Tab-separated table of N, CA, C and O in Angstrom:
chain	number	residue	atom	x	y	z
A	1	UNK	N	27.658	-80.830	-21.303
A	1	UNK	CA	26.535	-80.778	-20.376
A	1	UNK	C	26.694	-81.881	-19.336
A	1	UNK	O	26.988	-83.030	-19.669
A	2	UNK	N	26.498	-81.522	-18.077
A	2	UNK	CA	26.576	-82.486	-16.974
A	2	UNK	C	25.309	-82.361	-16.150
A	2	UNK	O	24.901	-81.260	-15.780
A	3	UNK	N	24.703	-83.478	-15.866
A	3	UNK	CA	23.560	-83.500	-14.948
A	3	UNK	C	23.983	-84.195	-13.662
A	3	UNK	O	24.655	-85.232	-13.698
A	4	UNK	N	23.584	-83.610	-12.552
A	4	UNK	CA	24.009	-84.093	-11.242
A	4	UNK	C	22.788	-84.430	-10.397
A	4	UNK	O	21.837	-83.640	-10.332
A	5	UNK	N	22.831	-85.591	-9.751
A	5	UNK	CA	21.728	-86.015	-8.894
A	5	UNK	C	22.293	-86.462	-7.551
A	5	UNK	O	23.063	-87.439	-7.484
A	6	UNK	N	21.890	-85.750	-6.496
A	6	UNK	CA	22.345	-86.082	-5.146
A	6	UNK	C	21.410	-87.081	-4.484
A	6	UNK	O	20.221	-87.131	-4.787
A	7	UNK	N	21.959	-87.832	-3.552
A	7	UNK	CA	21.166	-88.746	-2.730
A	7	UNK	C	21.891	-88.951	-1.408
A	7	UNK	O	23.063	-88.586	-1.268
A	8	UNK	N	21.171	-89.543	-0.445
A	8	UNK	CA	21.799	-89.905	0.815
A	8	UNK	C	21.488	-89.002	1.985
A	8	UNK	O	21.915	-89.279	3.110
A	9	UNK	N	20.747	-87.938	1.745
A	9	UNK	CA	20.378	-87.067	2.852
A	9	UNK	C	19.351	-87.731	3.763
A	9	UNK	O	18.830	-88.809	3.464
A	10	UNK	N	19.082	-87.069	4.886
A	10	UNK	CA	18.100	-87.601	5.812
A	10	UNK	C	18.193	-86.941	7.162
A	10	UNK	O	18.849	-85.908	7.331
A	11	UNK	N	17.521	-87.560	8.126
A	11	UNK	CA	17.495	-87.078	9.502
A	11	UNK	C	18.419	-87.949	10.341
A	11	UNK	O	18.322	-89.186	10.300
A	12	UNK	N	19.298	-87.308	11.095
A	12	UNK	CA	20.242	-88.045	11.921
A	12	UNK	C	20.444	-87.288	13.227
A	12	UNK	O	20.313	-86.059	13.264
A	13	UNK	N	20.748	-88.014	14.286
A	13	UNK	CA	21.011	-87.369	15.570
A	13	UNK	C	22.428	-86.794	15.586
A	13	UNK	O	23.318	-87.278	14.857
A	14	UNK	N	22.619	-85.800	16.409
A	14	UNK	CA	23.947	-85.223	16.570
A	14	UNK	C	24.950	-86.316	16.941
A	14	UNK	O	24.654	-87.197	17.753
A	15	UNK	N	26.126	-86.248	16.307
A	15	UNK	CA	27.138	-87.267	16.514
A	15	UNK	C	27.077	-88.403	15.505
A	15	UNK	O	28.006	-89.220	15.438
A	16	UNK	N	26.005	-88.447	14.751
A	16	UNK	CA	25.829	-89.506	13.768
A	16	UNK	C	26.545	-89.215	12.461
A	16	UNK	O	27.268	-88.213	12.329
A	17	UNK	N	26.318	-90.101	11.496
A	17	UNK	CA	26.997	-90.011	10.204
A	17	UNK	C	26.011	-90.158	9.056
A	17	UNK	O	24.966	-90.811	9.202
A	18	UNK	N	26.360	-89.552	7.948
A	18	UNK	CA	25.645	-89.729	6.695
A	18	UNK	C	26.654	-89.726	5.561
A	18	UNK	O	27.705	-89.081	5.665
A	19	UNK	N	26.318	-90.416	4.490
A	19	UNK	CA	27.152	-90.382	3.292
A	19	UNK	C	26.306	-89.895	2.128
A	19	UNK	O	25.338	-90.557	1.743
A	20	UNK	N	26.667	-88.749	1.603
A	20	UNK	CA	25.986	-88.217	0.438
A	20	UNK	C	26.667	-88.713	-0.827
A	20	UNK	O	27.895	-88.838	-0.876
A	21	UNK	N	25.848	-88.976	-1.829
A	21	UNK	CA	26.364	-89.397	-3.128
A	21	UNK	C	25.858	-88.441	-4.195
A	21	UNK	O	24.765	-87.876	-4.074
A	22	UNK	N	26.643	-88.286	-5.233
A	22	UNK	CA	26.253	-87.450	-6.363
A	22	UNK	C	26.604	-88.213	-7.637
A	22	UNK	O	27.775	-88.519	-7.884
A	23	UNK	N	25.574	-88.526	-8.409
A	23	UNK	CA	25.764	-89.230	-9.670
A	23	UNK	C	25.769	-88.215	-10.805
A	23	UNK	O	24.863	-87.375	-10.912
A	24	UNK	N	26.783	-88.317	-11.643
A	24	UNK	CA	26.934	-87.382	-12.759
A	24	UNK	C	26.723	-88.091	-14.086
A	24	UNK	O	27.188	-89.215	-14.273
A	25	UNK	N	26.025	-87.430	-14.984
A	25	UNK	CA	25.864	-87.961	-16.332
A	25	UNK	C	26.972	-87.405	-17.218
A	25	UNK	O	27.649	-86.451	-16.859
A	26	UNK	N	27.145	-87.993	-18.384
A	26	UNK	CA	28.126	-87.469	-19.321
A	26	UNK	C	29.439	-88.222	-19.280
A	26	UNK	O	29.803	-88.811	-18.267
A	27	UNK	N	30.167	-88.155	-20.404
A	27	UNK	CA	31.409	-88.893	-20.522
A	27	UNK	C	32.634	-88.078	-20.158
A	27	UNK	O	33.746	-88.560	-20.274
A	28	UNK	N	32.429	-86.838	-19.694
A	28	UNK	CA	33.565	-85.969	-19.395
A	28	UNK	C	33.661	-85.651	-17.915
A	28	UNK	O	34.210	-84.626	-17.536
A	29	UNK	N	33.147	-86.517	-17.088
A	29	UNK	CA	33.116	-86.277	-15.648
A	29	UNK	C	34.496	-85.948	-15.105
A	29	UNK	O	34.651	-85.047	-14.276
A	30	UNK	N	35.503	-86.653	-15.558
A	30	UNK	CA	36.856	-86.448	-15.039
A	30	UNK	C	37.452	-85.103	-15.455
A	30	UNK	O	38.545	-84.750	-15.007
A	31	UNK	N	36.754	-84.361	-16.301
A	31	UNK	CA	37.214	-83.039	-16.704
A	31	UNK	C	36.774	-81.941	-15.747
A	31	UNK	O	37.140	-80.780	-15.929
A	32	UNK	N	36.017	-82.312	-14.738
A	32	UNK	CA	35.449	-81.333	-13.819
A	32	UNK	C	35.991	-81.516	-12.408
A	32	UNK	O	36.046	-82.642	-11.892
A	33	UNK	N	36.351	-80.408	-11.798
A	33	UNK	CA	36.500	-80.415	-10.356
A	33	UNK	C	35.096	-80.492	-9.772
A	33	UNK	O	34.139	-79.986	-10.365
A	34	UNK	N	34.960	-81.116	-8.628
A	34	UNK	CA	33.655	-81.303	-8.027
A	34	UNK	C	33.622	-80.693	-6.635
A	34	UNK	O	34.617	-80.746	-5.898
A	35	UNK	N	32.481	-80.150	-6.293
A	35	UNK	CA	32.340	-79.535	-4.984
A	35	UNK	C	31.019	-79.877	-4.333
A	35	UNK	O	30.059	-80.270	-5.001
A	36	UNK	N	31.005	-79.756	-3.024
A	36	UNK	CA	29.775	-79.831	-2.247
A	36	UNK	C	29.558	-78.474	-1.565
A	36	UNK	O	30.502	-77.914	-0.988
A	37	UNK	N	28.333	-78.008	-1.642
A	37	UNK	CA	27.938	-76.769	-0.994
A	37	UNK	C	26.702	-77.053	-0.145
A	37	UNK	O	26.073	-78.094	-0.300
A	38	UNK	N	26.367	-76.125	0.727
A	38	UNK	CA	25.149	-76.285	1.517
A	38	UNK	C	24.495	-74.931	1.729
A	38	UNK	O	25.160	-73.896	1.691
A	39	UNK	N	23.195	-75.000	1.947
A	39	UNK	CA	22.443	-73.778	2.197
A	39	UNK	C	21.408	-74.039	3.277
A	39	UNK	O	20.529	-74.888	3.102
A	40	UNK	N	21.542	-73.329	4.381
A	40	UNK	CA	20.584	-73.406	5.466
A	40	UNK	C	19.512	-72.337	5.267
A	40	UNK	O	19.745	-71.338	4.583
A	41	UNK	N	18.332	-72.524	5.877
A	41	UNK	CA	17.263	-71.531	5.712
A	41	UNK	C	17.706	-70.138	6.134
A	41	UNK	O	18.299	-69.958	7.201
A	42	UNK	N	17.463	-69.166	5.263
A	42	UNK	CA	17.806	-67.788	5.572
A	42	UNK	C	19.268	-67.439	5.422
A	42	UNK	O	19.670	-66.316	5.747
A	43	UNK	N	20.057	-68.387	4.938
A	43	UNK	CA	21.490	-68.137	4.797
A	43	UNK	C	21.921	-68.317	3.350
A	43	UNK	O	21.236	-68.942	2.556
A	44	UNK	N	23.092	-67.766	3.039
A	44	UNK	CA	23.625	-67.919	1.695
A	44	UNK	C	24.224	-69.313	1.517
A	44	UNK	O	24.616	-69.969	2.486
A	45	UNK	N	24.307	-69.717	0.256
A	45	UNK	CA	24.942	-70.990	-0.047
A	45	UNK	C	26.424	-70.892	0.295
A	45	UNK	O	27.079	-69.907	-0.045
A	46	UNK	N	26.957	-71.920	0.955
A	46	UNK	CA	28.355	-71.878	1.361
A	46	UNK	C	29.103	-73.136	0.926
A	46	UNK	O	28.535	-74.219	0.824
A	47	UNK	N	30.380	-72.924	0.717
A	47	UNK	CA	31.276	-74.012	0.329
A	47	UNK	C	31.464	-74.988	1.482
A	47	UNK	O	31.597	-74.585	2.634
A	48	UNK	N	31.496	-76.276	1.146
A	48	UNK	CA	31.763	-77.306	2.140
A	48	UNK	C	33.066	-78.044	1.833
A	48	UNK	O	33.943	-78.161	2.690
A	49	UNK	N	33.180	-78.534	0.595
A	49	UNK	CA	34.359	-79.315	0.229
A	49	UNK	C	34.487	-79.354	-1.284
A	49	UNK	O	33.497	-79.184	-2.004
A	50	UNK	N	35.714	-79.601	-1.754
A	50	UNK	CA	35.954	-79.744	-3.190
A	50	UNK	C	37.047	-80.770	-3.417
A	50	UNK	O	37.882	-81.011	-2.533
A	51	UNK	N	37.022	-81.364	-4.595
A	51	UNK	CA	38.032	-82.341	-4.973
A	51	UNK	C	38.454	-82.058	-6.407
A	51	UNK	O	37.633	-81.720	-7.258
A	52	UNK	N	39.749	-82.188	-6.661
A	52	UNK	CA	40.260	-81.923	-8.003
A	52	UNK	C	39.846	-83.028	-8.973
A	52	UNK	O	39.291	-84.060	-8.570
A	53	UNK	N	40.128	-82.813	-10.233
A	53	UNK	CA	39.709	-83.741	-11.290
A	53	UNK	C	40.229	-85.150	-11.058
A	53	UNK	O	39.520	-86.127	-11.284
A	54	UNK	N	41.457	-85.252	-10.610
A	54	UNK	CA	42.059	-86.560	-10.403
A	54	UNK	C	41.622	-87.197	-9.090
A	54	UNK	O	41.768	-88.403	-8.910
A	55	UNK	N	41.133	-86.364	-8.181
A	55	UNK	CA	40.776	-86.862	-6.858
A	55	UNK	C	41.923	-86.821	-5.867
A	55	UNK	O	41.755	-87.181	-4.698
A	56	UNK	N	43.080	-86.358	-6.321
A	56	UNK	CA	44.260	-86.423	-5.447
A	56	UNK	C	44.283	-85.310	-4.402
A	56	UNK	O	44.920	-85.460	-3.347
A	57	UNK	N	43.617	-84.203	-4.675
A	57	UNK	CA	43.661	-83.068	-3.755
A	57	UNK	C	42.251	-82.681	-3.344
A	57	UNK	O	41.349	-82.635	-4.182
A	58	UNK	N	42.098	-82.410	-2.064
A	58	UNK	CA	40.793	-82.022	-1.529
A	58	UNK	C	40.906	-80.730	-0.725
A	58	UNK	O	41.987	-80.372	-0.225
A	59	UNK	N	39.779	-80.049	-0.598
A	59	UNK	CA	39.702	-78.787	0.131
A	59	UNK	C	38.445	-78.809	0.991
A	59	UNK	O	37.427	-79.383	0.592
A	60	UNK	N	38.536	-78.167	2.154
A	60	UNK	CA	37.396	-78.202	3.084
A	60	UNK	C	37.172	-76.845	3.739
A	60	UNK	O	38.117	-76.086	3.998
A	61	UNK	N	35.919	-76.589	4.049
A	61	UNK	CA	35.568	-75.491	4.945
A	61	UNK	C	36.152	-75.826	6.319
A	61	UNK	O	36.130	-76.984	6.739
A	62	UNK	N	36.663	-74.811	6.990
A	62	UNK	CA	37.348	-75.067	8.259
A	62	UNK	C	36.488	-75.835	9.256
A	62	UNK	O	36.975	-76.735	9.957
A	63	UNK	N	35.211	-75.502	9.319
A	63	UNK	CA	34.364	-76.100	10.358
A	63	UNK	C	34.044	-77.572	10.108
A	63	UNK	O	33.513	-78.238	11.000
A	64	UNK	N	34.370	-78.094	8.933
A	64	UNK	CA	34.094	-79.507	8.664
A	64	UNK	C	35.365	-80.340	8.564
A	64	UNK	O	35.288	-81.569	8.435
A	65	UNK	N	36.506	-79.701	8.629
A	65	UNK	CA	37.777	-80.437	8.545
A	65	UNK	C	37.862	-81.453	9.675
A	65	UNK	O	37.562	-81.158	10.823
A	66	UNK	N	38.275	-82.656	9.329
A	66	UNK	CA	38.374	-83.718	10.315
A	66	UNK	C	37.081	-84.473	10.535
A	66	UNK	O	37.083	-85.530	11.167
A	67	UNK	N	35.964	-83.933	10.012
A	67	UNK	CA	34.669	-84.612	10.169
A	67	UNK	C	34.113	-85.083	8.824
A	67	UNK	O	33.472	-86.128	8.752
A	68	UNK	N	34.336	-84.302	7.777
A	68	UNK	CA	33.813	-84.624	6.452
A	68	UNK	C	34.955	-85.061	5.537
A	68	UNK	O	36.079	-84.556	5.648
A	69	UNK	N	34.634	-85.961	4.615
A	69	UNK	CA	35.600	-86.398	3.619
A	69	UNK	C	34.943	-86.434	2.250
A	69	UNK	O	33.918	-87.108	2.076
A	70	UNK	N	35.526	-85.716	1.304
A	70	UNK	CA	35.046	-85.750	-0.076
A	70	UNK	C	35.909	-86.723	-0.867
A	70	UNK	O	37.131	-86.801	-0.661
A	71	UNK	N	35.280	-87.459	-1.768
A	71	UNK	CA	36.009	-88.377	-2.624
A	71	UNK	C	35.250	-88.525	-3.932
A	71	UNK	O	34.094	-88.113	-4.038
A	72	UNK	N	35.909	-89.102	-4.918
A	72	UNK	CA	35.261	-89.314	-6.208
A	72	UNK	C	35.734	-90.614	-6.822
A	72	UNK	O	36.839	-91.094	-6.528
A	73	UNK	N	34.888	-91.146	-7.697
A	73	UNK	CA	35.221	-92.339	-8.461
A	73	UNK	C	34.934	-92.000	-9.923
A	73	UNK	O	33.779	-92.004	-10.353
A	74	UNK	N	35.978	-91.681	-10.662
A	74	UNK	CA	35.787	-91.243	-12.048
A	74	UNK	C	35.280	-92.369	-12.946
A	74	UNK	O	34.618	-92.117	-13.944
A	75	UNK	N	35.577	-93.597	-12.593
A	75	UNK	CA	35.102	-94.723	-13.394
A	75	UNK	C	33.589	-94.879	-13.278
A	75	UNK	O	32.936	-95.391	-14.199
A	76	UNK	N	33.039	-94.442	-12.152
A	76	UNK	CA	31.603	-94.568	-11.915
A	76	UNK	C	30.865	-93.240	-12.031
A	76	UNK	O	29.649	-93.186	-11.803
A	77	UNK	N	31.584	-92.176	-12.342
A	77	UNK	CA	30.970	-90.843	-12.427
A	77	UNK	C	30.270	-90.462	-11.124
A	77	UNK	O	29.135	-89.972	-11.124
A	78	UNK	N	30.952	-90.698	-10.014
A	78	UNK	CA	30.367	-90.456	-8.702
A	78	UNK	C	31.281	-89.584	-7.847
A	78	UNK	O	32.510	-89.668	-7.929
A	79	UNK	N	30.647	-88.769	-7.023
A	79	UNK	CA	31.379	-88.030	-5.995
A	79	UNK	C	30.613	-88.223	-4.684
A	79	UNK	O	29.388	-88.330	-4.683
A	80	UNK	N	31.357	-88.293	-3.592
A	80	UNK	CA	30.780	-88.608	-2.303
A	80	UNK	C	31.175	-87.568	-1.256
A	80	UNK	O	32.206	-86.912	-1.363
A	81	UNK	N	30.343	-87.485	-0.235
A	81	UNK	CA	30.686	-86.677	0.933
A	81	UNK	C	30.338	-87.505	2.168
A	81	UNK	O	29.163	-87.685	2.482
A	82	UNK	N	31.361	-88.027	2.815
A	82	UNK	CA	31.177	-88.751	4.063
A	82	UNK	C	31.175	-87.742	5.201
A	82	UNK	O	32.143	-87.003	5.378
A	83	UNK	N	30.099	-87.737	5.961
A	83	UNK	CA	29.941	-86.762	7.041
A	83	UNK	C	29.831	-87.497	8.366
A	83	UNK	O	28.886	-88.259	8.578
A	84	UNK	N	30.807	-87.281	9.229
A	84	UNK	CA	30.832	-87.897	10.559
A	84	UNK	C	30.708	-86.834	11.640
A	84	UNK	O	30.915	-85.650	11.382
A	85	UNK	N	30.397	-87.274	12.833
A	85	UNK	CA	30.280	-86.363	13.986
A	85	UNK	C	29.413	-85.154	13.640
A	85	UNK	O	29.780	-84.003	13.901
A	86	UNK	N	28.279	-85.431	13.069
A	86	UNK	CA	27.399	-84.353	12.609
A	86	UNK	C	26.884	-83.519	13.780
A	86	UNK	O	26.646	-84.037	14.884
A	87	UNK	N	26.708	-82.229	13.485
A	87	UNK	CA	26.230	-81.274	14.469
A	87	UNK	C	24.943	-80.611	13.962
A	87	UNK	O	24.731	-80.543	12.747
A	88	UNK	N	24.118	-80.105	14.860
A	88	UNK	CA	22.894	-79.424	14.403
A	88	UNK	C	23.178	-78.296	13.403
A	88	UNK	O	22.380	-78.077	12.490
A	89	UNK	N	24.309	-77.641	13.545
A	89	UNK	CA	24.635	-76.543	12.616
A	89	UNK	C	25.004	-77.032	11.218
A	89	UNK	O	25.189	-76.231	10.308
A	90	UNK	N	25.111	-78.343	11.045
A	90	UNK	CA	25.332	-78.902	9.705
A	90	UNK	C	24.018	-79.049	8.939
A	90	UNK	O	24.029	-79.407	7.756
A	91	UNK	N	22.907	-78.789	9.592
A	91	UNK	CA	21.600	-78.904	8.944
A	91	UNK	C	21.488	-77.929	7.782
A	91	UNK	O	21.715	-76.726	7.937
A	92	UNK	N	21.167	-78.456	6.604
A	92	UNK	CA	21.075	-77.638	5.397
A	92	UNK	C	20.670	-78.531	4.229
A	92	UNK	O	20.649	-79.755	4.355
A	93	UNK	N	20.386	-77.888	3.107
A	93	UNK	CA	20.289	-78.608	1.843
A	93	UNK	C	21.695	-78.655	1.253
A	93	UNK	O	22.355	-77.617	1.148
A	94	UNK	N	22.137	-79.840	0.904
A	94	UNK	CA	23.475	-80.034	0.366
A	94	UNK	C	23.398	-80.212	-1.147
A	94	UNK	O	22.595	-81.012	-1.642
A	95	UNK	N	24.277	-79.476	-1.840
A	95	UNK	CA	24.306	-79.492	-3.294
A	95	UNK	C	25.656	-79.983	-3.804
A	95	UNK	O	26.710	-79.610	-3.281
A	96	UNK	N	25.593	-80.752	-4.849
A	96	UNK	CA	26.761	-81.182	-5.590
A	96	UNK	C	26.916	-80.234	-6.782
A	96	UNK	O	25.910	-79.830	-7.382
A	97	UNK	N	28.167	-79.896	-7.143
A	97	UNK	CA	28.396	-78.978	-8.242
A	97	UNK	C	29.645	-79.360	-9.017
A	97	UNK	O	30.583	-79.935	-8.440
A	98	UNK	N	29.651	-79.014	-10.303
A	98	UNK	CA	30.773	-79.330	-11.183
A	98	UNK	C	31.378	-78.048	-11.741
A	98	UNK	O	30.652	-77.153	-12.189
A	99	UNK	N	32.691	-77.988	-11.726
A	99	UNK	CA	33.438	-76.798	-12.158
A	99	UNK	C	34.397	-77.182	-13.268
A	99	UNK	O	35.276	-78.020	-13.055
A	100	UNK	N	34.257	-76.553	-14.436
A	100	UNK	CA	35.130	-76.862	-15.566
A	100	UNK	C	36.439	-76.076	-15.549
A	100	UNK	O	37.284	-76.264	-16.428
A	101	UNK	N	36.614	-75.207	-14.562
A	101	UNK	CA	37.823	-74.420	-14.480
A	101	UNK	C	39.054	-75.254	-14.184
A	101	UNK	O	38.960	-76.409	-13.780
A	102	UNK	N	40.208	-74.654	-14.365
A	102	UNK	CA	41.469	-75.368	-14.202
A	102	UNK	C	41.845	-75.542	-12.734
A	102	UNK	O	42.602	-76.445	-12.386
A	103	UNK	N	41.319	-74.688	-11.866
A	103	UNK	CA	41.701	-74.713	-10.462
A	103	UNK	C	40.452	-74.904	-9.615
A	103	UNK	O	39.451	-74.234	-9.836
A	104	UNK	N	40.509	-75.804	-8.660
A	104	UNK	CA	39.369	-75.993	-7.759
A	104	UNK	C	39.122	-74.719	-6.962
A	104	UNK	O	40.060	-74.032	-6.563
A	105	UNK	N	37.879	-74.417	-6.723
A	105	UNK	CA	37.532	-73.167	-6.078
A	105	UNK	C	36.393	-73.350	-5.095
A	105	UNK	O	35.612	-74.289	-5.211
A	106	UNK	N	36.305	-72.455	-4.138
A	106	UNK	CA	35.220	-72.487	-3.165
A	106	UNK	C	34.115	-71.493	-3.514
A	106	UNK	O	33.152	-71.371	-2.776
A	107	UNK	N	34.258	-70.795	-4.624
A	107	UNK	CA	33.304	-69.764	-5.014
A	107	UNK	C	32.169	-70.367	-5.825
A	107	UNK	O	32.384	-70.888	-6.918
A	108	UNK	N	30.929	-70.298	-5.321
A	108	UNK	CA	29.808	-70.925	-6.030
A	108	UNK	C	29.638	-70.436	-7.462
A	108	UNK	O	29.271	-71.226	-8.343
A	109	UNK	N	29.920	-69.171	-7.721
A	109	UNK	CA	29.705	-68.630	-9.060
A	109	UNK	C	30.637	-69.231	-10.105
A	109	UNK	O	30.396	-69.101	-11.306
A	110	UNK	N	31.691	-69.900	-9.670
A	110	UNK	CA	32.625	-70.532	-10.606
A	110	UNK	C	32.164	-71.904	-11.071
A	110	UNK	O	32.753	-72.479	-11.986
A	111	UNK	N	31.138	-72.429	-10.435
A	111	UNK	CA	30.660	-73.762	-10.774
A	111	UNK	C	29.621	-73.682	-11.894
A	111	UNK	O	28.748	-72.822	-11.884
A	112	UNK	N	29.737	-74.620	-12.832
A	112	UNK	CA	28.927	-74.574	-14.044
A	112	UNK	C	27.610	-75.343	-13.923
A	112	UNK	O	26.618	-74.977	-14.558
A	113	UNK	N	27.626	-76.421	-13.177
A	113	UNK	CA	26.450	-77.286	-13.085
A	113	UNK	C	26.159	-77.611	-11.625
A	113	UNK	O	27.094	-77.813	-10.828
A	114	UNK	N	24.865	-77.703	-11.334
A	114	UNK	CA	24.409	-77.969	-9.969
A	114	UNK	C	23.348	-79.038	-9.950
A	114	UNK	O	22.549	-79.158	-10.886
A	115	UNK	N	23.349	-79.812	-8.865
A	115	UNK	CA	22.266	-80.739	-8.642
A	115	UNK	C	21.101	-80.048	-7.961
A	115	UNK	O	21.152	-78.851	-7.670
A	116	UNK	N	20.056	-80.812	-7.690
A	116	UNK	CA	18.844	-80.262	-7.080
A	116	UNK	C	18.951	-80.162	-5.558
A	116	UNK	O	18.156	-79.457	-4.942
A	117	UNK	N	19.889	-80.869	-4.984
A	117	UNK	CA	20.097	-80.793	-3.542
A	117	UNK	C	19.441	-81.936	-2.786
A	117	UNK	O	18.473	-82.546	-3.249
A	118	UNK	N	19.987	-82.220	-1.616
A	118	UNK	CA	19.423	-83.232	-0.729
A	118	UNK	C	19.450	-82.674	0.696
A	118	UNK	O	20.440	-82.069	1.129
A	119	UNK	N	18.351	-82.880	1.414
A	119	UNK	CA	18.212	-82.294	2.744
A	119	UNK	C	18.940	-83.129	3.782
A	119	UNK	O	18.769	-84.351	3.841
A	120	UNK	N	19.717	-82.465	4.608
A	120	UNK	CA	20.356	-83.093	5.766
A	120	UNK	C	19.868	-82.358	7.005
A	120	UNK	O	20.003	-81.140	7.104
A	121	UNK	N	19.297	-83.117	7.931
A	121	UNK	CA	18.801	-82.534	9.171
A	121	UNK	C	19.448	-83.267	10.342
A	121	UNK	O	19.357	-84.492	10.431
A	122	UNK	N	20.097	-82.505	11.212
A	122	UNK	CA	20.769	-83.069	12.375
A	122	UNK	C	20.049	-82.586	13.623
A	122	UNK	O	19.993	-81.382	13.892
A	123	UNK	N	19.501	-83.526	14.362
A	123	UNK	CA	18.759	-83.170	15.574
A	123	UNK	C	19.683	-83.194	16.790
A	123	UNK	O	20.619	-83.991	16.859
A	124	UNK	N	19.381	-82.348	17.744
A	124	UNK	CA	20.219	-82.256	18.945
A	124	UNK	C	19.733	-83.192	20.035
A	124	UNK	O	18.681	-83.792	19.949
């Protein structure tokens, strides 16, 4: 069982930055690939970024490549999403998720545990 708690969301102007954090409970954190997803009003939840168990490999949605960086600290049971050059279209609730599968994936249904989400609002 893994419990995930996101923090770091807020209101920021376009071009600004935010750093989201996700704290995970449990002693098996390093056994999970971790992902960030987002959901805007009226839209489906979409993949943003993922990081493998070791943290050595990362994956990104095309529209955030070069602006967002996912990272993890297995010693602290933490995963982060650094978001730079934010755009109004990045506005959404951002969710942290844990996947026990062997291969990192962008498919939400493959993730076993989810946090409650944190709101990110980017004003123009």
